[in-house]
GROMACS .gro file of C-alpha atoms in nm:
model
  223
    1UNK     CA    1   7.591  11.759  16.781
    2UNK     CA    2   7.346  11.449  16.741
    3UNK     CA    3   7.567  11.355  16.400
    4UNK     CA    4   7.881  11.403  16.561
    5UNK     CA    5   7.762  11.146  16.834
    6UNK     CA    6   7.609  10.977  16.584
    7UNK     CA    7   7.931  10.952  16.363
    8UNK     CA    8   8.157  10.864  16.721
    9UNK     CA    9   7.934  10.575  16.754
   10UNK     CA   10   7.878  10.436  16.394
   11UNK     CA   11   7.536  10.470  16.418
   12UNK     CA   12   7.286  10.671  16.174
   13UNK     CA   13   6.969  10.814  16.195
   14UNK     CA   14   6.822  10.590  15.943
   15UNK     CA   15   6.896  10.246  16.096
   16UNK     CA   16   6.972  10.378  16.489
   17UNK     CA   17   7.176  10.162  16.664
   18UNK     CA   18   7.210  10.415  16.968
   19UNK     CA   19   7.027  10.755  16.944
   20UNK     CA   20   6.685  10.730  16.746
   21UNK     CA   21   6.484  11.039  16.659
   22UNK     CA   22   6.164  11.071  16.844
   23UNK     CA   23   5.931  11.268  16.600
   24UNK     CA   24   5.837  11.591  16.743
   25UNK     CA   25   5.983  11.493  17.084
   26UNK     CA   26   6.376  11.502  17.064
   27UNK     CA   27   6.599  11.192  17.084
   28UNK     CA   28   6.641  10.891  17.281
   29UNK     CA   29   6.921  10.649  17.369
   30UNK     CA   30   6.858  10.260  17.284
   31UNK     CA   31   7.159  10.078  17.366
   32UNK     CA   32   7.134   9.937  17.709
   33UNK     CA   33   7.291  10.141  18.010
   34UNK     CA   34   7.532   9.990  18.286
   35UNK     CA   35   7.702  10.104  18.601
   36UNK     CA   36   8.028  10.232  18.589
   37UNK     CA   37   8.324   9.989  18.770
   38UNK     CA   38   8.402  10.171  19.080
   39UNK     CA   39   8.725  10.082  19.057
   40UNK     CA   40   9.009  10.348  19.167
   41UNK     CA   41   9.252  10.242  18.924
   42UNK     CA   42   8.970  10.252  18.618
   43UNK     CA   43   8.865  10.560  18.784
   44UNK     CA   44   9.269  10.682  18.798
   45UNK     CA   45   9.360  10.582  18.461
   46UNK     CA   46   9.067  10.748  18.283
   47UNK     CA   47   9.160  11.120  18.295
   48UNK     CA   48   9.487  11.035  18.156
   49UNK     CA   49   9.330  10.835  17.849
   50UNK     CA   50   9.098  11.098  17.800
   51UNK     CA   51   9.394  11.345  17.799
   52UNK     CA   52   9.609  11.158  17.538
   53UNK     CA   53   9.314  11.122  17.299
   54UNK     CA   54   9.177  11.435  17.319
   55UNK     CA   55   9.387  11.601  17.048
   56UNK     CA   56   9.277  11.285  16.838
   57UNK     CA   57   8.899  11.392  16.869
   58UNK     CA   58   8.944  11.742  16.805
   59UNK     CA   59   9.164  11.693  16.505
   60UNK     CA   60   8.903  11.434  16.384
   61UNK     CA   61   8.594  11.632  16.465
   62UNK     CA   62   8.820  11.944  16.304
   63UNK     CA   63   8.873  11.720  16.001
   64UNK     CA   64   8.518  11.654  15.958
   65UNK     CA   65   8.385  12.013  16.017
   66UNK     CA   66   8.692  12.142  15.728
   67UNK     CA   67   8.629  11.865  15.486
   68UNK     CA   68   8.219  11.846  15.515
   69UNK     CA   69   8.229  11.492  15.639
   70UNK     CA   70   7.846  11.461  15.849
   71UNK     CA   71   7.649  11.166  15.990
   72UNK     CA   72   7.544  10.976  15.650
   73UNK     CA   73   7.732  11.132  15.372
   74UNK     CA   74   7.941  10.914  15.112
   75UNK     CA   75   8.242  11.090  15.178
   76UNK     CA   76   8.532  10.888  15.315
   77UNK     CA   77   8.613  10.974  15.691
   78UNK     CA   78   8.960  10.957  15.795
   79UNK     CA   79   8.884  10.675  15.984
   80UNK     CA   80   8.816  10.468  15.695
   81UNK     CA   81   9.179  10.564  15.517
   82UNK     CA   82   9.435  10.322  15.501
   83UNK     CA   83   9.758  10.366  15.676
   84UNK     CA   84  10.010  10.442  15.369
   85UNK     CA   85  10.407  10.593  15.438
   86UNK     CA   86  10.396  10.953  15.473
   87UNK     CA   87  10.654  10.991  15.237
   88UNK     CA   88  10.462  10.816  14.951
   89UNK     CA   89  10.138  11.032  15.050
   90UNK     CA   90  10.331  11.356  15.000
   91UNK     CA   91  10.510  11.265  14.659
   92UNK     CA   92  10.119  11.135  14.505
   93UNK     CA   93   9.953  11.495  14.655
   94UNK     CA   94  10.281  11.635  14.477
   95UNK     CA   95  10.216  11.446  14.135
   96UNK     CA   96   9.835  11.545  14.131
   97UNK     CA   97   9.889  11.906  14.177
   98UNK     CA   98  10.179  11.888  13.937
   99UNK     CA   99   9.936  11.696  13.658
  100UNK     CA  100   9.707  11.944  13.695
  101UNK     CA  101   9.915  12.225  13.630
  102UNK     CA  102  10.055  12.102  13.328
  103UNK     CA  103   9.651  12.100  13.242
  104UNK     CA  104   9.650  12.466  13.290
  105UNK     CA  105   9.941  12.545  13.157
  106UNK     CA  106   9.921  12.308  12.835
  107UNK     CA  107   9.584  12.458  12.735
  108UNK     CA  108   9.666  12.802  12.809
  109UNK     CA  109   9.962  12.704  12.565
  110UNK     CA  110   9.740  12.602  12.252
  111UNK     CA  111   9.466  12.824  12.274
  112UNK     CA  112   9.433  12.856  11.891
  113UNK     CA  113   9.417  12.537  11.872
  114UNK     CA  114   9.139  12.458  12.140
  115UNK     CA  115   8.943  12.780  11.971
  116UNK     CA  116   8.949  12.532  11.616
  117UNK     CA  117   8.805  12.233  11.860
  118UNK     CA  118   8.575  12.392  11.974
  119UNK     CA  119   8.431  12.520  11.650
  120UNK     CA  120   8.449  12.203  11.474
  121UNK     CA  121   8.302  12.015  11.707
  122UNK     CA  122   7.983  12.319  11.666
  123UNK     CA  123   8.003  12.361  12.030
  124UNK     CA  124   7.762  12.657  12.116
  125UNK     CA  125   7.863  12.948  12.215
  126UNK     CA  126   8.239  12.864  12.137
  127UNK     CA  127   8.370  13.219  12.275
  128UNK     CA  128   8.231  13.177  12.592
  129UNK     CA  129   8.371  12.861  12.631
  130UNK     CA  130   8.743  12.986  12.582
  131UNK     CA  131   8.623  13.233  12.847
  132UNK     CA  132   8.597  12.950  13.089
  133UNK     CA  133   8.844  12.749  13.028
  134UNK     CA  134   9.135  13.063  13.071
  135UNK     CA  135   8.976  13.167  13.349
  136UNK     CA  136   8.965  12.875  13.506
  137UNK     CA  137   9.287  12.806  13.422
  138UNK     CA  138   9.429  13.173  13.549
  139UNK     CA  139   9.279  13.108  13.895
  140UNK     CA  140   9.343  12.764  13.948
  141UNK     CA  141   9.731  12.792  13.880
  142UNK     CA  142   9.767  12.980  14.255
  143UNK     CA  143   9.568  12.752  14.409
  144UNK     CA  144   9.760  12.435  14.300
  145UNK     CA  145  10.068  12.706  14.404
  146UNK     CA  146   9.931  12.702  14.722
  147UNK     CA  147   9.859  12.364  14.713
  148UNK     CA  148  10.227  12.223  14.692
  149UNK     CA  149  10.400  12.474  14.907
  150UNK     CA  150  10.164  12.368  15.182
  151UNK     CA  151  10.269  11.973  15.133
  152UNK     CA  152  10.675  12.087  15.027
  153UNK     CA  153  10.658  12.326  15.379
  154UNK     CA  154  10.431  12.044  15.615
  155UNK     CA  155  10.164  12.342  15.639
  156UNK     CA  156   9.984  12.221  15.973
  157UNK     CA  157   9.669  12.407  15.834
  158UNK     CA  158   9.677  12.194  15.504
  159UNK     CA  159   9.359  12.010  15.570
  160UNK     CA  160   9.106  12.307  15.725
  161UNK     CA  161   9.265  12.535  15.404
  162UNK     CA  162   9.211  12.270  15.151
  163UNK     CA  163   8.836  12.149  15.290
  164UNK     CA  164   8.765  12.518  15.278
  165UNK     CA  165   8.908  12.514  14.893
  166UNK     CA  166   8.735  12.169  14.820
  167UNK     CA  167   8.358  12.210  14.767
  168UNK     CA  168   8.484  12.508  14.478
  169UNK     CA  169   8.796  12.305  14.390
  170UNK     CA  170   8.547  11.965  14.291
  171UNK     CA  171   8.333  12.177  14.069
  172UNK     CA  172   8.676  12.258  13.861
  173UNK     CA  173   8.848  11.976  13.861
  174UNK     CA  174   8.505  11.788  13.787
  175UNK     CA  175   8.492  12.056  13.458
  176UNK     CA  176   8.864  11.976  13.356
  177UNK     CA  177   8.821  11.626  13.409
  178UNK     CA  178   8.738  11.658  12.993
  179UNK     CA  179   9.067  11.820  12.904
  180UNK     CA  180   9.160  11.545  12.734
  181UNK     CA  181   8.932  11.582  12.466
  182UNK     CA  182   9.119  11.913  12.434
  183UNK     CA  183   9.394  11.648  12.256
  184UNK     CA  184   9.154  11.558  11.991
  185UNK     CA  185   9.349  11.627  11.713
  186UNK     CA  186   9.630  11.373  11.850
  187UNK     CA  187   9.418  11.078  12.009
  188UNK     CA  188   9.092  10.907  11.929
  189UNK     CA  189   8.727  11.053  12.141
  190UNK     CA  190   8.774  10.647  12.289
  191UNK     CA  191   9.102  10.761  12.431
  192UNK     CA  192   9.008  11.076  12.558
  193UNK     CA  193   8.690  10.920  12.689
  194UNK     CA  194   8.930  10.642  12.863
  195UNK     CA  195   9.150  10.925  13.033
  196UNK     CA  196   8.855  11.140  13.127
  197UNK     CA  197   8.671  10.855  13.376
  198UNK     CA  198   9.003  10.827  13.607
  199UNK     CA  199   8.968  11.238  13.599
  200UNK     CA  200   8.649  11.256  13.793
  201UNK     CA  201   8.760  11.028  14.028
  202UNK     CA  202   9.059  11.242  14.125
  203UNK     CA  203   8.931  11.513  14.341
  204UNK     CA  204   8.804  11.262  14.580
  205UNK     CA  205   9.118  11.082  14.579
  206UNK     CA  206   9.308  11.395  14.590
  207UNK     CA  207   9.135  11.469  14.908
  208UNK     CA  208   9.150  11.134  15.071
  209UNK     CA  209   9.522  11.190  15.027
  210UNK     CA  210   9.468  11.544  15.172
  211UNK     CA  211   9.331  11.331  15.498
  212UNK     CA  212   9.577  11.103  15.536
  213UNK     CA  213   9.857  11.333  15.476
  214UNK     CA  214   9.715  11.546  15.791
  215UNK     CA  215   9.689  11.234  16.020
  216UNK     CA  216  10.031  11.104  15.955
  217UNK     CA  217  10.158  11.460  16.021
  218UNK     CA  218   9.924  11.428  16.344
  219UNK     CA  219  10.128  11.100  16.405
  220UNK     CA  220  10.438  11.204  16.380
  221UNK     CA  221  10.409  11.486  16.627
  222UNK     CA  222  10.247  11.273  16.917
  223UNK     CA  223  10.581  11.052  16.837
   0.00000   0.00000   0.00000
């Protein structure tokens, strides 16, 4: 509760702005405290601010809990996104679950001919390694599935579903962010090396999209 407060305000534990931790004793608020205007029409209009933003919180404080976005981590919060076209959101989270399928589908393809990679390149435990990658490959075709039927069909769940998926989904997309040295045979190790380093970026993009796709969709229903 103290991050979410925490996070509302901007502040952090480390450098506190706001709330500080008191060792041992609990918490305690810095920032200097004011009467309220007694104002009626302050007083009148508040309830009805607080009404229209309250589904902004909870979708925000949902989007944080789903995503595992906390006071000090280096995640980006949906707050810090950009505002991009809707339109152009959908058809990138489209093209990266697309790219990544033809991944999957492309190794799965030339298995022979990743088995020959691996053993030249005296990888141990080569069998194992085919293991993996088929495996991984078999069970992250659904998902991707999943994936662009929930952007095609403007799932409203997309973004508690996919930060559920997302602390697994990095791990895997982190591992096939080397497929393309699965194309040594037809480009150079610089090459592959070159394509890789976007790769391990993309799961973070791929979510930031995730995040603004789910707060235009917010949008557009409040409009």
């Amino acid at each position: 509760a103290v991050n979410k407060i925490r996070d509302a305000l901007g502040d952090s534990a480390a450098v506190p702005r706001y709330v500080e931790t008191v060792a041992g004793r609990g918490y305690r608020f810095l920032a200097p405290v004011t009467a309220a205007s007694s104002d009626k029409q302050v007083t009148a209009a508040a309830p009805a601010e607080d009404a229209e933003g309250a589904g902004a919180r909870l979708e925000t404080e949902q989007s944080r809990d789903a995503t595992g976005v906390s006071g000090g981590t280096f995640l980006t919060t949906p707050e810090e996104l950009p505002t991009a076209p809707r339109a152009l959101v959908r058809n990138l989270l489209l093209l990266v679950q697309a790219m990544y399928l033809g991944f999957y589908l492309g190794a799965l393809a030339n298995l022979s001919e990743i088995n020959d990679i691996f053993v030249e390149a005296n990888l141990s435990h080569p069998a194992a390694l085919m293991v993996v990658l088929v495996t991984t490959a078999a069970a992250l075709i659904p998902i991707r599935l999943f994936i662009i039927a929930a952007v095609a069909l403007d799932f409203r769940n997309l973004q508690s579903k996919f930060g559920t998926l997302f602390p697994a989904l990095l791990i895997f997309d982190l591992l096939w962010a080397v497929s393309p040295f699965l194309l040594i045979h037809h480009i150079n190790a610089g090459l592959a090396l070159g394509l890789s380093a976007p790769l391990v970026y993309l799961p973070f993009a791929q979510r930031s999209l995730v995040l603004m796709y789910s707060r235009e969709r917010l949008n557009a229903v409040r409009t």
